Amino acid sequence: MDIDFLGVGWTYPVNFNQQGKMEMAKYEDCVRQSIWAILSTARGERVMRPNFGCRIHDRVFAPNNAGTVGEIISDVRSALVEWEARIDVLDIDVLSRPSQPNVLHISINYQVRTTNNAFNLVYPFYLQ
């Protein structure tokens, strides 16, 4: 098993340790941070890579209904398939709580291809 394929890179957000050195994310943590960066970046936000990111940000002012949830699931799946080749997306679910009607919790179940380890990441997305 070649775990080096998963990579090592700067943490997101960029942090420095007590010795003043850049903190690094390794392997499966690097993959998790990559997924977070993809979901946090709106398409068109990066000047040199305008297609990078996820279209969920186009839905900020959408109503909290089944149609919006379906579009968000599609947006997340498309972005992860396009930009994160190290994973297989197993399932995406969008949950909301009555006490927080403007917050959608996007739950992503994914499997890292190299290690076959399964993970879950929950990304909070704010409507309006």
PDB file of N, CA and C in Angstrom, residues 28-82:
ATOM      1  N   GLU A  28      -4.303  10.914   5.267  1.00  0.00           N
ATOM      2  CA  GLU A  28      -5.757  11.023   5.273  1.00  0.00           C
ATOM      3  C   GLU A  28      -6.238  12.363   5.815  1.00  0.00           C
ATOM      4  N   ASP A  29      -5.461  12.985   6.696  1.00  0.00           N
ATOM      5  CA  ASP A  29      -5.809  14.324   7.166  1.00  0.00           C
ATOM      6  C   ASP A  29      -5.656  15.334   6.032  1.00  0.00           C
ATOM      7  N   CYS A  30      -4.676  15.125   5.170  1.00  0.00           N
ATOM      8  CA  CYS A  30      -4.484  15.979   4.000  1.00  0.00           C
ATOM      9  C   CYS A  30      -5.694  15.870   3.066  1.00  0.00           C
ATOM     10  N   VAL A  31      -6.213  14.662   2.902  1.00  0.00           N
ATOM     11  CA  VAL A  31      -7.400  14.444   2.075  1.00  0.00           C
ATOM     12  C   VAL A  31      -8.601  15.167   2.681  1.00  0.00           C
ATOM     13  N   ARG A  32      -8.792  15.032   3.996  1.00  0.00           N
ATOM     14  CA  ARG A  32      -9.915  15.698   4.668  1.00  0.00           C
ATOM     15  C   ARG A  32      -9.847  17.210   4.498  1.00  0.00           C
ATOM     16  N   GLN A  33      -8.648  17.761   4.647  1.00  0.00           N
ATOM     17  CA  GLN A  33      -8.494  19.205   4.489  1.00  0.00           C
ATOM     18  C   GLN A  33      -8.713  19.640   3.046  1.00  0.00           C
ATOM     19  N   SER A  34      -8.363  18.782   2.109  1.00  0.00           N
ATOM     20  CA  SER A  34      -8.617  19.070   0.701  1.00  0.00           C
ATOM     21  C   SER A  34     -10.115  19.133   0.414  1.00  0.00           C
ATOM     22  N   ILE A  35     -10.861  18.192   0.968  1.00  0.00           N
ATOM     23  CA  ILE A  35     -12.316  18.195   0.805  1.00  0.00           C
ATOM     24  C   ILE A  35     -12.901  19.476   1.385  1.00  0.00           C
ATOM     25  N   TRP A  36     -12.435  19.857   2.559  1.00  0.00           N
ATOM     26  CA  TRP A  36     -12.919  21.086   3.197  1.00  0.00           C
ATOM     27  C   TRP A  36     -12.616  22.304   2.318  1.00  0.00           C
ATOM     28  N   ALA A  37     -11.431  22.349   1.733  1.00  0.00           N
ATOM     29  CA  ALA A  37     -11.050  23.472   0.863  1.00  0.00           C
ATOM     30  C   ALA A  37     -11.923  23.518  -0.390  1.00  0.00           C
ATOM     31  N   ILE A  38     -12.227  22.361  -0.952  1.00  0.00           N
ATOM     32  CA  ILE A  38     -13.090  22.314  -2.138  1.00  0.00           C
ATOM     33  C   ILE A  38     -14.469  22.860  -1.802  1.00  0.00           C
ATOM     34  N   LEU A  39     -15.034  22.418  -0.687  1.00  0.00           N
ATOM     35  CA  LEU A  39     -16.377  22.865  -0.301  1.00  0.00           C
ATOM     36  C   LEU A  39     -16.407  24.333   0.113  1.00  0.00           C
ATOM     37  N   SER A  40     -15.317  24.832   0.643  1.00  0.00           N
ATOM     38  CA  SER A  40     -15.256  26.224   1.119  1.00  0.00           C
ATOM     39  C   SER A  40     -14.978  27.229   0.016  1.00  0.00           C
ATOM     40  N   THR A  41     -14.603  26.757  -1.151  1.00  0.00           N
ATOM     41  CA  THR A  41     -14.233  27.649  -2.244  1.00  0.00           C
ATOM     42  C   THR A  41     -15.368  27.743  -3.257  1.00  0.00           C
ATOM     43  N   ALA A  42     -15.809  28.956  -3.523  1.00  0.00           N
ATOM     44  CA  ALA A  42     -16.844  29.176  -4.529  1.00  0.00           C
ATOM     45  C   ALA A  42     -16.208  29.165  -5.916  1.00  0.00           C
ATOM     46  N   ARG A  43     -16.917  28.604  -6.896  1.00  0.00           N
ATOM     47  CA  ARG A  43     -16.427  28.629  -8.272  1.00  0.00           C
ATOM     48  C   ARG A  43     -16.207  30.090  -8.675  1.00  0.00           C
ATOM     49  N   GLY A  44     -15.072  30.348  -9.316  1.00  0.00           N
ATOM     50  CA  GLY A  44     -14.736  31.700  -9.746  1.00  0.00           C
ATOM     51  C   GLY A  44     -13.957  32.487  -8.717  1.00  0.00           C
ATOM     52  N   GLU A  45     -13.808  31.956  -7.513  1.00  0.00           N
ATOM     53  CA  GLU A  45     -13.121  32.658  -6.440  1.00  0.00           C
ATOM     54  C   GLU A  45     -11.607  32.712  -6.662  1.00  0.00           C
ATOM     55  N   ARG A  46     -11.043  31.664  -7.216  1.00  0.00           N
ATOM     56  CA  ARG A  46      -9.600  31.620  -7.462  1.00  0.00           C
ATOM     57  C   ARG A  46      -9.307  32.128  -8.866  1.00  0.00           C
ATOM     58  N   VAL A  47      -8.514  33.173  -8.947  1.00  0.00           N
ATOM     59  CA  VAL A  47      -8.251  33.841 -10.213  1.00  0.00           C
ATOM     60  C   VAL A  47      -7.563  32.916 -11.218  1.00  0.00           C
ATOM     61  N   MET A  48      -6.551  32.191 -10.776  1.00  0.00           N
ATOM     62  CA  MET A  48      -5.788  31.353 -11.693  1.00  0.00           C
ATOM     63  C   MET A  48      -6.441  29.980 -11.932  1.00  0.00           C
ATOM     64  N   ARG A  49      -7.465  29.656 -11.186  1.00  0.00           N
ATOM     65  CA  ARG A  49      -8.174  28.391 -11.370  1.00  0.00           C
ATOM     66  C   ARG A  49      -9.663  28.647 -11.124  1.00  0.00           C
ATOM     67  N   PRO A  50     -10.329  29.328 -12.063  1.00  0.00           N
ATOM     68  CA  PRO A  50     -11.711  29.758 -11.842  1.00  0.00           C
ATOM     69  C   PRO A  50     -12.735  28.621 -11.741  1.00  0.00           C
ATOM     70  N   ASN A  51     -12.423  27.443 -12.238  1.00  0.00           N
ATOM     71  CA  ASN A  51     -13.371  26.325 -12.160  1.00  0.00           C
ATOM     72  C   ASN A  51     -13.244  25.521 -10.871  1.00  0.00           C
ATOM     73  N   PHE A  52     -12.226  25.827 -10.055  1.00  0.00           N
ATOM     74  CA  PHE A  52     -12.035  25.101  -8.808  1.00  0.00           C
ATOM     75  C   PHE A  52     -13.103  25.493  -7.802  1.00  0.00           C
ATOM     76  N   GLY A  53     -13.548  24.528  -7.031  1.00  0.00           N
ATOM     77  CA  GLY A  53     -14.491  24.816  -5.952  1.00  0.00           C
ATOM     78  C   GLY A  53     -15.806  24.103  -6.130  1.00  0.00           C
ATOM     79  N   CYS A  54     -16.795  24.573  -5.408  1.00  0.00           N
ATOM     80  CA  CYS A  54     -18.103  23.920  -5.349  1.00  0.00           C
ATOM     81  C   CYS A  54     -19.205  24.957  -5.565  1.00  0.00           C
ATOM     82  N   ARG A  55     -20.218  24.574  -6.276  1.00  0.00           N
ATOM     83  CA  ARG A  55     -21.312  25.496  -6.606  1.00  0.00           C
ATOM     84  C   ARG A  55     -22.331  25.679  -5.476  1.00  0.00           C
ATOM     85  N   ILE A  56     -22.088  25.093  -4.312  1.00  0.00           N
ATOM     86  CA  ILE A  56     -23.058  25.281  -3.226  1.00  0.00           C
ATOM     87  C   ILE A  56     -23.206  26.748  -2.853  1.00  0.00           C
ATOM     88  N   HIS A  57     -22.169  27.529  -3.107  1.00  0.00           N
ATOM     89  CA  HIS A  57     -22.213  28.944  -2.741  1.00  0.00           C
ATOM     90  C   HIS A  57     -23.194  29.724  -3.614  1.00  0.00           C
ATOM     91  N   ASP A  58     -23.605  29.137  -4.740  1.00  0.00           N
ATOM     92  CA  ASP A  58     -24.648  29.747  -5.566  1.00  0.00           C
ATOM     93  C   ASP A  58     -26.016  29.609  -4.898  1.00  0.00           C
ATOM     94  N   ARG A  59     -26.101  28.831  -3.842  1.00  0.00           N
ATOM     95  CA  ARG A  59     -27.376  28.526  -3.185  1.00  0.00           C
ATOM     96  C   ARG A  59     -27.550  29.242  -1.843  1.00  0.00           C
ATOM     97  N   VAL A  60     -26.708  30.204  -1.557  1.00  0.00           N
ATOM     98  CA  VAL A  60     -26.743  30.886  -0.254  1.00  0.00           C
ATOM     99  C   VAL A  60     -28.112  31.495   0.042  1.00  0.00           C
ATOM    100  N   PHE A  61     -28.778  32.037  -0.951  1.00  0.00           N
ATOM    101  CA  PHE A  61     -30.061  32.696  -0.719  1.00  0.00           C
ATOM    102  C   PHE A  61     -31.248  31.823  -1.139  1.00  0.00           C
ATOM    103  N   ALA A  62     -31.010  30.536  -1.344  1.00  0.00           N
ATOM    104  CA  ALA A  62     -32.080  29.615  -1.726  1.00  0.00           C
ATOM    105  C   ALA A  62     -32.914  29.258  -0.500  1.00  0.00           C
ATOM    106  N   PRO A  63     -34.165  28.886  -0.708  1.00  0.00           N
ATOM    107  CA  PRO A  63     -34.998  28.464   0.432  1.00  0.00           C
ATOM    108  C   PRO A  63     -34.545  27.102   0.948  1.00  0.00           C
ATOM    109  N   ASN A  64     -34.824  26.859   2.212  1.00  0.00           N
ATOM    110  CA  ASN A  64     -34.492  25.575   2.813  1.00  0.00           C
ATOM    111  C   ASN A  64     -35.624  24.599   2.492  1.00  0.00           C
ATOM    112  N   ASN A  65     -35.512  23.957   1.315  1.00  0.00           N
ATOM    113  CA  ASN A  65     -36.529  22.991   0.912  1.00  0.00           C
ATOM    114  C   ASN A  65     -35.874  21.808   0.205  1.00  0.00           C
ATOM    115  N   ALA A  66     -36.680  20.843  -0.208  1.00  0.00           N
ATOM    116  CA  ALA A  66     -36.156  19.620  -0.815  1.00  0.00           C
ATOM    117  C   ALA A  66     -35.420  19.895  -2.122  1.00  0.00           C
ATOM    118  N   GLY A  67     -35.866  20.864  -2.892  1.00  0.00           N
ATOM    119  CA  GLY A  67     -35.197  21.197  -4.146  1.00  0.00           C
ATOM    120  C   GLY A  67     -33.780  21.710  -3.918  1.00  0.00           C
ATOM    121  N   THR A  68     -33.628  22.587  -2.942  1.00  0.00           N
ATOM    122  CA  THR A  68     -32.307  23.114  -2.606  1.00  0.00           C
ATOM    123  C   THR A  68     -31.403  22.006  -2.088  1.00  0.00           C
ATOM    124  N   VAL A  69     -31.939  21.129  -1.257  1.00  0.00           N
ATOM    125  CA  VAL A  69     -31.150  20.012  -0.724  1.00  0.00           C
ATOM    126  C   VAL A  69     -30.651  19.135  -1.865  1.00  0.00           C
ATOM    127  N   GLY A  70     -31.509  18.823  -2.820  1.00  0.00           N
ATOM    128  CA  GLY A  70     -31.112  18.012  -3.970  1.00  0.00           C
ATOM    129  C   GLY A  70     -30.019  18.673  -4.793  1.00  0.00           C
ATOM    130  N   GLU A  71     -30.139  19.987  -4.992  1.00  0.00           N
ATOM    131  CA  GLU A  71     -29.112  20.720  -5.745  1.00  0.00           C
ATOM    132  C   GLU A  71     -27.782  20.727  -4.996  1.00  0.00           C
ATOM    133  N   ILE A  72     -27.828  20.881  -3.692  1.00  0.00           N
ATOM    134  CA  ILE A  72     -26.601  20.880  -2.890  1.00  0.00           C
ATOM    135  C   ILE A  72     -25.916  19.524  -2.950  1.00  0.00           C
ATOM    136  N   ILE A  73     -26.684  18.453  -2.839  1.00  0.00           N
ATOM    137  CA  ILE A  73     -26.109  17.104  -2.933  1.00  0.00           C
ATOM    138  C   ILE A  73     -25.426  16.927  -4.288  1.00  0.00           C
ATOM    139  N   SER A  74     -26.083  17.353  -5.339  1.00  0.00           N
ATOM    140  CA  SER A  74     -25.507  17.247  -6.682  1.00  0.00           C
ATOM    141  C   SER A  74     -24.246  18.094  -6.817  1.00  0.00           C
ATOM    142  N   ASP A  75     -24.289  19.319  -6.297  1.00  0.00           N
ATOM    143  CA  ASP A  75     -23.128  20.215  -6.353  1.00  0.00           C
ATOM    144  C   ASP A  75     -21.924  19.621  -5.635  1.00  0.00           C
ATOM    145  N   VAL A  76     -22.152  19.079  -4.438  1.00  0.00           N
ATOM    146  CA  VAL A  76     -21.061  18.515  -3.635  1.00  0.00           C
ATOM    147  C   VAL A  76     -20.472  17.293  -4.328  1.00  0.00           C
ATOM    148  N   ARG A  77     -21.324  16.406  -4.794  1.00  0.00           N
ATOM    149  CA  ARG A  77     -20.844  15.199  -5.470  1.00  0.00           C
ATOM    150  C   ARG A  77     -20.024  15.557  -6.710  1.00  0.00           C
ATOM    151  N   SER A  78     -20.524  16.470  -7.515  1.00  0.00           N
ATOM    152  CA  SER A  78     -19.813  16.885  -8.734  1.00  0.00           C
ATOM    153  C   SER A  78     -18.448  17.477  -8.414  1.00  0.00           C
ATOM    154  N   ALA A  79     -18.394  18.334  -7.410  1.00  0.00           N
ATOM    155  CA  ALA A  79     -17.128  18.980  -7.045  1.00  0.00           C
ATOM    156  C   ALA A  79     -16.115  17.968  -6.537  1.00  0.00           C
ATOM    157  N   LEU A  80     -16.556  17.041  -5.706  1.00  0.00           N
ATOM    158  CA  LEU A  80     -15.625  16.055  -5.151  1.00  0.00           C
ATOM    159  C   LEU A  80     -15.144  15.072  -6.212  1.00  0.00           C
ATOM    160  N   VAL A  81     -16.017  14.681  -7.112  1.00  0.00           N
ATOM    161  CA  VAL A  81     -15.601  13.783  -8.199  1.00  0.00           C
ATOM    162  C   VAL A  81     -14.585  14.478  -9.099  1.00  0.00           C
ATOM    163  N   GLU A  82     -14.814  15.756  -9.351  1.00  0.00           N
ATOM    164  CA  GLU A  82     -13.910  16.502 -10.234  1.00  0.00           C
ATOM    165  C   GLU A  82     -12.574  16.828  -9.580  1.00  0.00           C
TER     166      GLU A  82
END
